[in-house]
C-alpha cells in the first residue's frame, strides 16, 4: 500500500473512542450542513474551556484526518481544534469545479455554522493558500495564520505557469471523463470500502485516499499551479508563523523563507523533513510552537 511508505515512524496503534470502539488515532468527525453549499465533514477536539479555535486546513490529496493525525493530541491541550475535509478530498463537498476561493468560503461558512467567530487558520501545502484566502476574503474571521510547507505562489514564472496549465487542464478533462464513466453510487462505494470504522491505521488511511474525487484533485492541482498571492500577501496584517520543512522538494525551503520574509513580523519555525513531514511524530512540536506563538499575539 503506497501510504505505508509515507510513515517512517512506527504506524500508530488504534485508540478507543468514548463509545468503546477501537479506531485510528483521529477524533471522530461529523457532517455539518452549510446553507446553499452542501455538507462539510469536520473532525473536532473540544480543547480546554474558552480555548482559542484552531482551524486546520490540509494539503492536496490529504484529508483533515490524514494531514493532522500526529498533532490532534498535543494541539487539543491548548486549542479547540477543527479539521475539515476540503472540497473534493475524502468526505469533502462535491461541486462542478474546484476553486481555492470556494474552499476558503466553505471554511468561513463552517465557522459560522459552528459558532467560531475568530479563528487561527493553519494551512499545510494546499491548505496554505486556502488559509491566505480565508484571511483576505473574511478578514474579521481570521485572528492569525500558521503556514506550513507552503507558499504564496507555486509556479514561479509565466512560462512555467503556461506549461503547467496546459498539462493539468488536459489531466482535469481526462479525469472528468473517467469519473463519469466509472461513476458508482456513493453509498455502494463507501460500503465496499469500509463497512465499519477500521481499527487498523493503514486500512483507514487507504480508505481515506479512496474517497477522493479524481476530477477535483486534478482541478485542485491546476488551481495551485495558477495561484499567486505575493502581490497582496504583504497587506495581511495578522500575526503569522511559517513552519518551514527543511528538506522539501515540492516547495523548496528557500521559497517558504522568501514568503516568510515578505510577511511583516512573522515568526519562522523549522521541522526536519520533506513535503510529507506532517506524517512524522516530530512535526507536532514545531506546529504547536508556531500555533502558540501566533495565539499569544492574536486578538482572539
PDB file of N, CA and C in Angstrom, residues 40-43 58 62-65 83-93 208:
ATOM      1  N   UNK A  40     -20.360  19.693   5.024  1.00  0.00           N
ATOM      2  CA  UNK A  40     -18.910  19.654   5.169  1.00  0.00           C
ATOM      3  C   UNK A  40     -18.573  18.730   6.329  1.00  0.00           C
ATOM      4  N   UNK A  41     -17.608  17.864   6.107  1.00  0.00           N
ATOM      5  CA  UNK A  41     -17.179  16.919   7.137  1.00  0.00           C
ATOM      6  C   UNK A  41     -16.042  17.539   7.939  1.00  0.00           C
ATOM      7  N   UNK A  42     -16.148  17.482   9.272  1.00  0.00           N
ATOM      8  CA  UNK A  42     -15.128  18.098  10.113  1.00  0.00           C
ATOM      9  C   UNK A  42     -14.845  17.212  11.319  1.00  0.00           C
ATOM     10  N   UNK A  43     -13.579  17.102  11.668  1.00  0.00           N
ATOM     11  CA  UNK A  43     -13.164  16.451  12.899  1.00  0.00           C
ATOM     12  C   UNK A  43     -12.898  17.546  13.929  1.00  0.00           C
ATOM     13  N   UNK A  58      -5.923  21.085   5.387  1.00  0.00           N
ATOM     14  CA  UNK A  58      -4.989  20.065   4.908  1.00  0.00           C
ATOM     15  C   UNK A  58      -4.451  20.356   3.506  1.00  0.00           C
ATOM     16  N   UNK A  62      -4.706  14.953   0.657  1.00  0.00           N
ATOM     17  CA  UNK A  62      -4.809  14.504   2.040  1.00  0.00           C
ATOM     18  C   UNK A  62      -6.261  14.671   2.492  1.00  0.00           C
ATOM     19  N   UNK A  63      -6.476  14.650   3.785  1.00  0.00           N
ATOM     20  CA  UNK A  63      -7.780  14.918   4.388  1.00  0.00           C
ATOM     21  C   UNK A  63      -7.508  15.511   5.759  1.00  0.00           C
ATOM     22  N   UNK A  64      -8.565  15.970   6.426  1.00  0.00           N
ATOM     23  CA  UNK A  64      -8.358  16.537   7.749  1.00  0.00           C
ATOM     24  C   UNK A  64      -7.717  15.548   8.709  1.00  0.00           C
ATOM     25  N   UNK A  65      -8.107  14.279   8.604  1.00  0.00           N
ATOM     26  CA  UNK A  65      -7.532  13.251   9.464  1.00  0.00           C
ATOM     27  C   UNK A  65      -6.122  12.877   9.071  1.00  0.00           C
ATOM     28  N   UNK A  83     -10.827  20.349  12.016  1.00  0.00           N
ATOM     29  CA  UNK A  83     -10.073  19.871  10.852  1.00  0.00           C
ATOM     30  C   UNK A  83     -11.041  19.353   9.799  1.00  0.00           C
ATOM     31  N   UNK A  84     -11.482  20.212   8.887  1.00  0.00           N
ATOM     32  CA  UNK A  84     -12.430  19.774   7.861  1.00  0.00           C
ATOM     33  C   UNK A  84     -11.740  19.068   6.696  1.00  0.00           C
ATOM     34  N   UNK A  85     -12.525  18.286   5.953  1.00  0.00           N
ATOM     35  CA  UNK A  85     -12.104  17.794   4.641  1.00  0.00           C
ATOM     36  C   UNK A  85     -12.490  18.853   3.622  1.00  0.00           C
ATOM     37  N   UNK A  86     -11.512  19.371   2.887  1.00  0.00           N
ATOM     38  CA  UNK A  86     -11.796  20.390   1.881  1.00  0.00           C
ATOM     39  C   UNK A  86     -12.464  19.767   0.663  1.00  0.00           C
ATOM     40  N   UNK A  87     -13.108  20.585  -0.143  1.00  0.00           N
ATOM     41  CA  UNK A  87     -13.922  20.074  -1.251  1.00  0.00           C
ATOM     42  C   UNK A  87     -13.114  19.195  -2.200  1.00  0.00           C
ATOM     43  N   UNK A  88     -13.744  18.102  -2.599  1.00  0.00           N
ATOM     44  CA  UNK A  88     -13.108  17.148  -3.498  1.00  0.00           C
ATOM     45  C   UNK A  88     -12.220  16.135  -2.810  1.00  0.00           C
ATOM     46  N   UNK A  89     -11.895  16.352  -1.564  1.00  0.00           N
ATOM     47  CA  UNK A  89     -10.985  15.493  -0.814  1.00  0.00           C
ATOM     48  C   UNK A  89     -11.755  14.685   0.227  1.00  0.00           C
ATOM     49  N   UNK A  90     -11.522  13.367   0.227  1.00  0.00           N
ATOM     50  CA  UNK A  90     -12.156  12.465   1.199  1.00  0.00           C
ATOM     51  C   UNK A  90     -13.660  12.714   1.235  1.00  0.00           C
ATOM     52  N   UNK A  91     -14.201  13.145   2.380  1.00  0.00           N
ATOM     53  CA  UNK A  91     -15.647  13.354   2.511  1.00  0.00           C
ATOM     54  C   UNK A  91     -16.058  14.795   2.220  1.00  0.00           C
ATOM     55  N   UNK A  92     -15.160  15.571   1.620  1.00  0.00           N
ATOM     56  CA  UNK A  92     -15.429  16.981   1.370  1.00  0.00           C
ATOM     57  C   UNK A  92     -16.539  17.207   0.357  1.00  0.00           C
ATOM     58  N   UNK A  93     -17.007  18.446   0.288  1.00  0.00           N
ATOM     59  CA  UNK A  93     -18.046  18.834  -0.654  1.00  0.00           C
ATOM     60  C   UNK A  93     -17.687  18.428  -2.079  1.00  0.00           C
ATOM     61  N   UNK A 208      -9.406   6.519   3.318  1.00  0.00           N
ATOM     62  CA  UNK A 208      -9.483   7.969   3.176  1.00  0.00           C
ATOM     63  C   UNK A 208      -9.071   8.387   1.760  1.00  0.00           C
TER      64      UNK A 208
END
